Amino acid sequence: MTLAALTPDTIFALSPKIQVLPVVHGSGDMAHIVREIIVSRPIDCVAIPLPPSVQTLVEEGVDQLPVISLVVLPEKNDDGTSGCSYVPIDPCQPVITGIRSAMSEGIPLAYVDREVQRYHPVSWVGPDPYTL
Protein backbone atom coordinates (compact mmCIF):
# COMPACT_ATOMS: atom_id res chain seq x y z
CA MET A 1 0.00 0.00 0.00
CA THR A 2 1.36 3.41 -0.93
CA LEU A 3 1.02 6.55 1.13
CA ALA A 4 -1.43 7.87 -1.47
CA ALA A 5 -3.68 4.87 -0.75
CA LEU A 6 -3.91 5.67 2.96
CA THR A 7 -7.31 7.15 3.77
CA PRO A 8 -9.37 7.25 6.96
CA ASP A 9 -11.10 4.10 5.68
CA THR A 10 -7.86 2.17 5.14
CA ILE A 11 -5.40 3.45 7.72
CA PHE A 12 -7.09 1.60 10.59
CA ALA A 13 -8.19 -1.45 8.59
CA LEU A 14 -6.90 -4.71 10.04
CA SER A 15 -8.56 -6.62 7.22
CA PRO A 16 -11.26 -5.93 4.62
CA LYS A 17 -13.88 -6.69 7.31
CA ILE A 18 -12.24 -5.34 10.49
CA GLN A 19 -11.58 -1.67 11.14
CA VAL A 20 -10.23 -0.07 14.33
CA LEU A 21 -11.46 3.30 15.55
CA PRO A 22 -9.13 4.70 18.23
CA VAL A 23 -10.75 7.28 20.52
CA VAL A 24 -9.80 9.82 23.16
CA HIS A 25 -11.92 9.08 26.23
CA GLY A 26 -13.98 12.00 27.49
CA SER A 27 -13.86 13.84 24.16
CA GLY A 28 -17.22 15.10 22.93
CA ASP A 29 -15.68 15.72 19.52
CA MET A 30 -14.57 12.09 19.30
CA ALA A 31 -18.01 10.96 20.45
CA HIS A 32 -19.53 12.90 17.55
CA ILE A 33 -17.12 11.25 15.08
CA VAL A 34 -17.93 7.79 16.47
CA ARG A 35 -21.65 8.40 15.95
CA GLU A 36 -21.17 9.70 12.42
CA ILE A 37 -19.09 6.66 11.45
CA ILE A 38 -21.54 4.16 12.93
CA VAL A 39 -24.61 5.65 11.25
CA SER A 40 -22.96 6.36 7.90
CA ARG A 41 -21.79 2.91 6.81
CA PRO A 42 -22.79 -0.73 7.04
CA ILE A 43 -21.38 -2.31 10.21
CA ASP A 44 -21.79 -5.94 11.26
CA CYS A 45 -20.75 -5.54 14.90
CA VAL A 46 -19.20 -2.98 17.23
CA ALA A 47 -16.50 -4.24 19.63
CA ILE A 48 -16.71 -2.50 22.99
CA PRO A 49 -13.56 -2.20 25.16
CA LEU A 50 -15.36 -3.26 28.33
CA PRO A 51 -15.72 -6.72 29.92
CA PRO A 52 -18.91 -8.74 29.29
CA SER A 53 -19.84 -8.59 32.99
CA VAL A 54 -20.78 -4.89 32.71
CA GLN A 55 -22.90 -5.20 29.56
CA THR A 56 -26.32 -5.26 31.23
CA LEU A 57 -25.60 -2.37 33.61
CA VAL A 58 -23.94 -0.24 30.94
CA GLU A 59 -26.78 -0.76 28.46
CA GLU A 60 -29.36 0.04 31.15
CA GLY A 61 -27.48 3.29 31.77
CA VAL A 62 -27.33 4.04 28.04
CA ASP A 63 -31.10 3.50 27.82
CA GLN A 64 -31.53 6.21 30.49
CA LEU A 65 -29.50 8.86 28.64
CA PRO A 66 -29.52 11.88 28.64
CA VAL A 67 -29.52 11.20 32.39
CA ILE A 68 -25.86 10.67 33.25
CA SER A 69 -25.08 7.70 35.48
CA LEU A 70 -22.17 5.61 36.69
CA VAL A 71 -21.53 1.87 36.76
CA VAL A 72 -19.42 1.17 39.85
CA LEU A 73 -17.36 -2.02 40.07
CA PRO A 74 -16.20 -2.94 43.59
CA GLU A 75 -12.58 -4.09 43.93
CA LYS A 76 -10.11 -5.11 46.58
CA ASN A 77 -6.94 -3.04 46.62
CA ASP A 78 -3.53 -4.70 46.92
CA ASP A 79 -3.48 -3.83 50.63
CA GLY A 80 -6.85 -5.55 51.21
CA THR A 81 -8.91 -2.37 51.51
CA SER A 82 -12.00 -1.84 49.40
CA GLY A 83 -11.87 0.22 46.25
CA CYS A 84 -13.72 0.54 42.99
CA SER A 85 -13.43 1.32 39.32
CA TYR A 86 -16.21 2.88 37.33
CA VAL A 87 -17.68 3.39 33.88
CA PRO A 88 -19.21 6.86 33.36
CA ILE A 89 -22.40 6.62 31.30
CA ASP A 90 -22.04 10.00 29.65
CA PRO A 91 -22.84 10.88 26.01
CA CYS A 92 -19.50 12.73 25.75
CA GLN A 93 -17.70 9.40 26.17
CA PRO A 94 -16.94 7.97 22.70
CA VAL A 95 -17.39 4.37 23.88
CA ILE A 96 -20.82 5.21 25.34
CA THR A 97 -21.80 7.04 22.15
CA GLY A 98 -20.69 3.99 20.17
CA ILE A 99 -22.91 1.76 22.31
CA ARG A 100 -25.85 4.15 22.06
CA SER A 101 -25.50 4.55 18.29
CA ALA A 102 -25.15 0.83 17.68
CA MET A 103 -28.17 0.08 19.87
CA SER A 104 -30.30 2.63 18.02
CA GLU A 105 -29.18 1.24 14.64
CA GLY A 106 -29.76 -2.39 15.66
CA ILE A 107 -26.06 -3.25 15.33
CA PRO A 108 -24.85 -6.09 17.60
CA LEU A 109 -22.34 -5.24 20.33
CA ALA A 110 -19.47 -7.44 21.52
CA TYR A 111 -17.94 -6.59 24.91
CA VAL A 112 -14.38 -7.76 24.31
CA ASP A 113 -12.23 -6.62 27.23
CA ARG A 114 -10.96 -9.22 29.69
CA GLU A 115 -12.46 -9.70 33.12
CA VAL A 116 -10.09 -8.67 35.92
CA GLN A 117 -10.33 -8.65 39.71
CA ARG A 118 -8.78 -5.20 39.86
CA TYR A 119 -8.33 -2.58 37.17
CA HIS A 120 -4.77 -1.25 36.96
CA PRO A 121 -4.78 2.06 35.09
CA VAL A 122 -1.84 2.81 32.85
CA SER A 123 -0.66 6.38 32.92
CA TRP A 124 -0.34 7.76 29.41
CA VAL A 125 -0.09 11.29 28.10
CA GLY A 126 -1.46 11.36 24.58
CA PRO A 127 -1.46 14.01 21.90
CA ASP A 128 -3.92 16.86 21.76
CA PRO A 129 -7.14 15.31 20.33
CA TYR A 130 -7.29 18.06 17.70
CA THR A 131 -4.04 16.78 16.21
CA LEU A 132 -5.55 13.36 15.55
Coordinates of N, CA and C in Angstrom, one line a residue:
M1 N 0.8 -1.2 0.0 CA 0.0 0.0 0.0 C 0.9 1.2 0.0
T2 N 0.6 2.2 -0.9 CA 1.4 3.4 -0.9 C 0.8 4.4 0.0
L3 N 1.5 5.5 0.3 CA 1.0 6.6 1.1 C -0.2 7.2 0.5
A4 N -0.3 7.3 -0.8 CA -1.4 7.9 -1.5 C -2.7 7.0 -1.2
A5 N -2.5 5.7 -1.0 CA -3.7 4.9 -0.8 C -4.2 4.9 0.7
L6 N -3.5 5.6 1.6 CA -3.9 5.7 3.0 C -5.0 6.7 3.1
T7 N -6.2 6.3 3.5 CA -7.3 7.1 3.8 C -7.9 6.8 5.1
P8 N -8.8 7.6 5.7 CA -9.4 7.3 7.0 C -10.0 5.9 6.9
D9 N -10.5 5.4 5.8 CA -11.1 4.1 5.7 C -10.1 3.0 5.6
T10 N -8.8 3.2 5.3 CA -7.9 2.2 5.1 C -6.8 2.2 6.2
I11 N -6.5 3.3 6.8 CA -5.4 3.5 7.7 C -5.6 2.6 9.0
F12 N -6.8 2.4 9.4 CA -7.1 1.6 10.6 C -7.7 0.3 10.2
A13 N -7.6 -0.2 9.0 CA -8.2 -1.4 8.6 C -7.2 -2.6 8.9
L14 N -7.7 -3.5 9.7 CA -6.9 -4.7 10.0 C -7.1 -5.8 9.0
S15 N -8.2 -5.7 8.3 CA -8.6 -6.6 7.2 C -9.7 -6.0 6.5
P16 N -10.1 -6.5 5.3 CA -11.3 -5.9 4.6 C -12.5 -5.9 5.5
K17 N -12.6 -6.7 6.5 CA -13.9 -6.7 7.3 C -13.7 -6.1 8.7
I18 N -12.5 -5.8 9.1 CA -12.2 -5.3 10.5 C -11.5 -4.0 10.4
Q19 N -12.2 -3.0 11.1 CA -11.6 -1.7 11.1 C -11.5 -1.2 12.6
V20 N -10.4 -0.6 13.0 CA -10.2 -0.1 14.3 C -10.5 1.4 14.3
L21 N -11.2 1.9 15.4 CA -11.5 3.3 15.5 C -10.9 3.7 16.9
P22 N -9.7 4.2 17.0 CA -9.1 4.7 18.2 C -9.9 6.0 18.7
V23 N -10.0 6.1 20.0 CA -10.7 7.3 20.5 C -10.0 7.9 21.7
V24 N -10.3 9.1 22.0 CA -9.8 9.8 23.2 C -11.0 9.9 24.1
H25 N -10.8 9.2 25.3 CA -11.9 9.1 26.2 C -12.2 10.5 26.8
G26 N -13.5 10.7 27.0 CA -14.0 12.0 27.5 C -14.1 13.1 26.5
S27 N -13.8 12.8 25.2 CA -13.9 13.8 24.2 C -15.2 13.9 23.5
G28 N -16.0 14.9 23.6 CA -17.2 15.1 22.9 C -17.0 15.1 21.4
D29 N -15.9 15.7 21.0 CA -15.7 15.7 19.5 C -15.5 14.3 19.0
M30 N -14.8 13.5 19.7 CA -14.6 12.1 19.3 C -15.9 11.3 19.3
A31 N -16.7 11.6 20.3 CA -18.0 11.0 20.5 C -18.8 11.3 19.2
H32 N -18.8 12.5 18.8 CA -19.5 12.9 17.5 C -19.0 12.1 16.3
I33 N -17.7 12.0 16.2 CA -17.1 11.3 15.1 C -17.5 9.8 15.1
V34 N -17.5 9.2 16.3 CA -17.9 7.8 16.5 C -19.4 7.6 16.0
R35 N -20.3 8.5 16.4 CA -21.7 8.4 16.0 C -21.8 8.5 14.4
E36 N -21.1 9.5 13.9 CA -21.2 9.7 12.4 C -20.7 8.5 11.7
I37 N -19.6 7.9 12.1 CA -19.1 6.7 11.4 C -20.1 5.5 11.6
I38 N -20.6 5.3 12.7 CA -21.5 4.2 12.9 C -22.8 4.3 12.1
V39 N -23.4 5.5 12.0 CA -24.6 5.7 11.2 C -24.4 5.8 9.8
S40 N -23.2 6.0 9.3 CA -23.0 6.4 7.9 C -22.5 5.2 7.0
R41 N -22.3 4.0 7.6 CA -21.8 2.9 6.8 C -22.3 1.6 7.4
P42 N -22.3 0.6 6.5 CA -22.8 -0.7 7.0 C -21.8 -1.3 8.0
I43 N -22.2 -1.7 9.2 CA -21.4 -2.3 10.2 C -22.0 -3.6 10.7
D44 N -21.3 -4.7 10.8 CA -21.8 -5.9 11.3 C -21.8 -6.0 12.8
C45 N -20.9 -5.4 13.4 CA -20.7 -5.5 14.9 C -19.8 -4.4 15.4
V46 N -20.1 -4.0 16.6 CA -19.2 -3.0 17.2 C -18.6 -3.6 18.5
A47 N -17.2 -3.7 18.5 CA -16.5 -4.2 19.6 C -16.4 -3.1 20.7
I48 N -16.7 -3.5 21.9 CA -16.7 -2.5 23.0 C -15.6 -2.9 23.9
P49 N -14.7 -1.9 24.3 CA -13.6 -2.2 25.2 C -13.9 -2.2 26.6
L50 N -14.9 -3.0 27.0 CA -15.4 -3.3 28.3 C -15.6 -4.7 28.5
P51 N -15.5 -5.3 29.7 CA -15.7 -6.7 29.9 C -17.2 -7.1 29.8
P52 N -17.5 -8.3 29.4 CA -18.9 -8.7 29.3 C -19.7 -8.6 30.6
S53 N -19.1 -8.7 31.7 CA -19.8 -8.6 33.0 C -20.6 -7.3 33.2
V54 N -20.1 -6.2 32.5 CA -20.8 -4.9 32.7 C -21.8 -4.6 31.7
Q55 N -22.0 -5.5 30.7 CA -22.9 -5.2 29.6 C -24.3 -4.8 30.0
T56 N -24.9 -5.6 30.8 CA -26.3 -5.3 31.2 C -26.4 -3.9 31.9
L57 N -25.6 -3.6 32.9 CA -25.6 -2.4 33.6 C -25.3 -1.2 32.7
V58 N -24.3 -1.3 31.8 CA -23.9 -0.2 30.9 C -25.1 0.1 30.0
E59 N -25.7 -1.0 29.4 CA -26.8 -0.8 28.5 C -28.0 -0.2 29.1
E60 N -28.3 -0.6 30.4 CA -29.4 0.0 31.2 C -29.1 1.5 31.3
G61 N -27.9 1.9 31.6 CA -27.5 3.3 31.8 C -27.6 4.0 30.5
V62 N -27.2 3.4 29.4 CA -27.3 4.0 28.0 C -28.8 4.3 27.7
D63 N -29.7 3.3 28.1 CA -31.1 3.5 27.8 C -31.7 4.7 28.6
Q64 N -31.0 5.1 29.7 CA -31.5 6.2 30.5 C -31.0 7.6 30.1
L65 N -30.0 7.6 29.1 CA -29.5 8.9 28.6 C -30.7 9.7 28.1
P66 N -30.6 11.0 28.3 CA -29.5 11.9 28.6 C -29.2 12.0 30.1
V67 N -29.9 11.2 31.0 CA -29.5 11.2 32.4 C -28.2 10.5 32.5
I68 N -27.2 11.2 33.1 CA -25.9 10.7 33.3 C -25.8 9.8 34.5
S69 N -25.2 8.6 34.4 CA -25.1 7.7 35.5 C -23.7 7.1 35.5
L70 N -23.5 6.2 36.5 CA -22.2 5.6 36.7 C -22.3 4.1 37.0
V71 N -21.6 3.3 36.4 CA -21.5 1.9 36.8 C -20.3 1.7 37.6
V72 N -20.5 1.3 38.9 CA -19.4 1.2 39.8 C -19.1 -0.3 40.0
L73 N -17.8 -0.6 39.9 CA -17.4 -2.0 40.1 C -16.5 -2.1 41.3
P74 N -17.0 -2.8 42.4 CA -16.2 -2.9 43.6 C -14.9 -3.8 43.4
E75 N -13.9 -3.4 44.0 CA -12.6 -4.1 43.9 C -11.9 -4.2 45.3
K76 N -11.0 -5.1 45.4 CA -10.1 -5.1 46.6 C -8.8 -4.6 46.1
N77 N -8.3 -3.6 46.9 CA -6.9 -3.0 46.6 C -5.9 -4.0 47.0
D78 N -4.6 -3.8 46.6 CA -3.5 -4.7 46.9 C -3.3 -4.8 48.4
D79 N -3.7 -3.8 49.2 CA -3.5 -3.8 50.6 C -4.7 -4.4 51.4
G80 N -5.7 -4.9 50.6 CA -6.9 -5.5 51.2 C -8.0 -4.6 51.5
T81 N -7.8 -3.3 51.3 CA -8.9 -2.4 51.5 C -9.8 -2.4 50.3
S82 N -11.0 -1.9 50.5 CA -12.0 -1.8 49.4 C -11.7 -0.6 48.5
G83 N -12.0 -0.8 47.2 CA -11.9 0.2 46.2 C -12.9 0.0 45.2
C84 N -12.8 0.7 44.1 CA -13.7 0.5 43.0 C -13.1 1.1 41.7
S85 N -13.6 0.7 40.6 CA -13.4 1.3 39.3 C -14.8 1.6 38.8
Y86 N -14.9 2.4 37.8 CA -16.2 2.9 37.3 C -16.2 3.1 35.8
V87 N -17.4 3.1 35.3 CA -17.7 3.4 33.9 C -18.7 4.5 33.9
P88 N -18.3 5.7 33.4 CA -19.2 6.9 33.4 C -20.1 6.7 32.1
I89 N -21.4 6.7 32.4 CA -22.4 6.6 31.3 C -22.8 8.1 30.9
D90 N -22.0 8.6 30.0 CA -22.0 10.0 29.6 C -22.0 10.1 28.1
P91 N -22.9 10.8 27.5 CA -22.8 10.9 26.0 C -21.6 11.5 25.4
C92 N -20.8 12.2 26.2 CA -19.5 12.7 25.7 C -18.4 11.7 25.8
Q93 N -18.7 10.5 26.2 CA -17.7 9.4 26.2 C -17.8 8.7 24.8
P94 N -16.8 8.6 24.0 CA -16.9 8.0 22.7 C -17.4 6.5 22.8
V95 N -17.0 5.8 23.8 CA -17.4 4.4 23.9 C -18.9 4.3 24.2
I96 N -19.4 5.2 25.0 CA -20.8 5.2 25.3 C -21.6 5.6 24.1
T97 N -21.1 6.6 23.4 CA -21.8 7.0 22.2 C -21.8 5.9 21.1
G98 N -20.7 5.1 21.1 CA -20.7 4.0 20.2 C -21.7 3.0 20.5
I99 N -21.9 2.7 21.8 CA -22.9 1.8 22.3 C -24.3 2.3 22.0
R100 N -24.5 3.5 22.3 CA -25.8 4.2 22.1 C -26.2 4.1 20.6
S101 N -25.2 4.5 19.7 CA -25.5 4.6 18.3 C -25.8 3.2 17.7
A102 N -25.0 2.2 18.2 CA -25.1 0.8 17.7 C -26.5 0.3 18.1
M103 N -26.9 0.5 19.4 CA -28.2 0.1 19.9 C -29.3 0.7 19.1
S104 N -29.2 2.0 18.8 CA -30.3 2.6 18.0 C -30.4 2.2 16.6
E105 N -29.2 1.7 16.0 CA -29.2 1.2 14.6 C -29.4 -0.3 14.5
G106 N -29.6 -0.9 15.7 CA -29.8 -2.4 15.7 C -28.5 -3.2 15.3
I107 N -27.3 -2.6 15.6 CA -26.1 -3.2 15.3 C -25.6 -4.0 16.6
P108 N -25.3 -5.3 16.4 CA -24.8 -6.1 17.6 C -23.6 -5.5 18.2
L109 N -23.5 -5.7 19.6 CA -22.3 -5.2 20.3 C -21.6 -6.5 20.9
A110 N -20.3 -6.4 20.9 CA -19.5 -7.4 21.5 C -18.6 -6.8 22.6
Y111 N -18.8 -7.1 23.8 CA -17.9 -6.6 24.9 C -16.7 -7.5 25.0
V112 N -15.6 -6.9 24.6 CA -14.4 -7.8 24.3 C -13.2 -7.6 25.3
D113 N -13.3 -6.8 26.3 CA -12.2 -6.6 27.2 C -12.2 -7.8 28.2
R114 N -11.1 -8.1 28.8 CA -11.0 -9.2 29.7 C -11.5 -8.8 31.1
E115 N -12.0 -9.9 31.7 CA -12.5 -9.7 33.1 C -11.2 -9.7 34.0
V116 N -11.2 -8.7 34.9 CA -10.1 -8.7 35.9 C -10.7 -8.5 37.3
Q117 N -9.9 -8.9 38.3 CA -10.3 -8.7 39.7 C -10.1 -7.2 40.1
R118 N -9.1 -6.6 39.5 CA -8.8 -5.2 39.9 C -8.2 -4.5 38.6
Y119 N -8.8 -3.4 38.3 CA -8.3 -2.6 37.2 C -7.1 -1.8 37.5
H120 N -6.0 -2.0 36.7 CA -4.8 -1.3 37.0 C -4.6 -0.2 35.9
P121 N -4.9 1.0 36.1 CA -4.8 2.1 35.1 C -3.3 2.3 34.7
V122 N -3.2 2.5 33.4 CA -1.8 2.8 32.9 C -1.8 4.3 32.6
S123 N -0.8 5.0 33.1 CA -0.7 6.4 32.9 C -0.1 6.6 31.5
W124 N -0.8 7.5 30.8 CA -0.3 7.8 29.4 C -0.7 9.2 29.1
V125 N 0.2 9.9 28.6 CA -0.1 11.3 28.1 C -0.1 11.2 26.6
G126 N -1.3 11.4 26.0 CA -1.5 11.4 24.6 C -1.4 12.7 23.9
P127 N -1.5 12.7 22.6 CA -1.5 14.0 21.9 C -2.8 14.8 22.1
D128 N -2.7 16.0 21.8 CA -3.9 16.9 21.8 C -4.9 16.2 20.8
P129 N -6.2 16.0 21.2 CA -7.1 15.3 20.3 C -7.3 16.0 19.0
Y130 N -7.1 17.3 19.0 CA -7.3 18.1 17.7 C -6.2 17.8 16.7
T131 N -5.1 17.1 17.2 CA -4.0 16.8 16.2 C -4.3 15.4 15.6
L132 N -5.3 14.7 16.1 CA -5.6 13.4 15.6 C -6.3 13.4 14.3

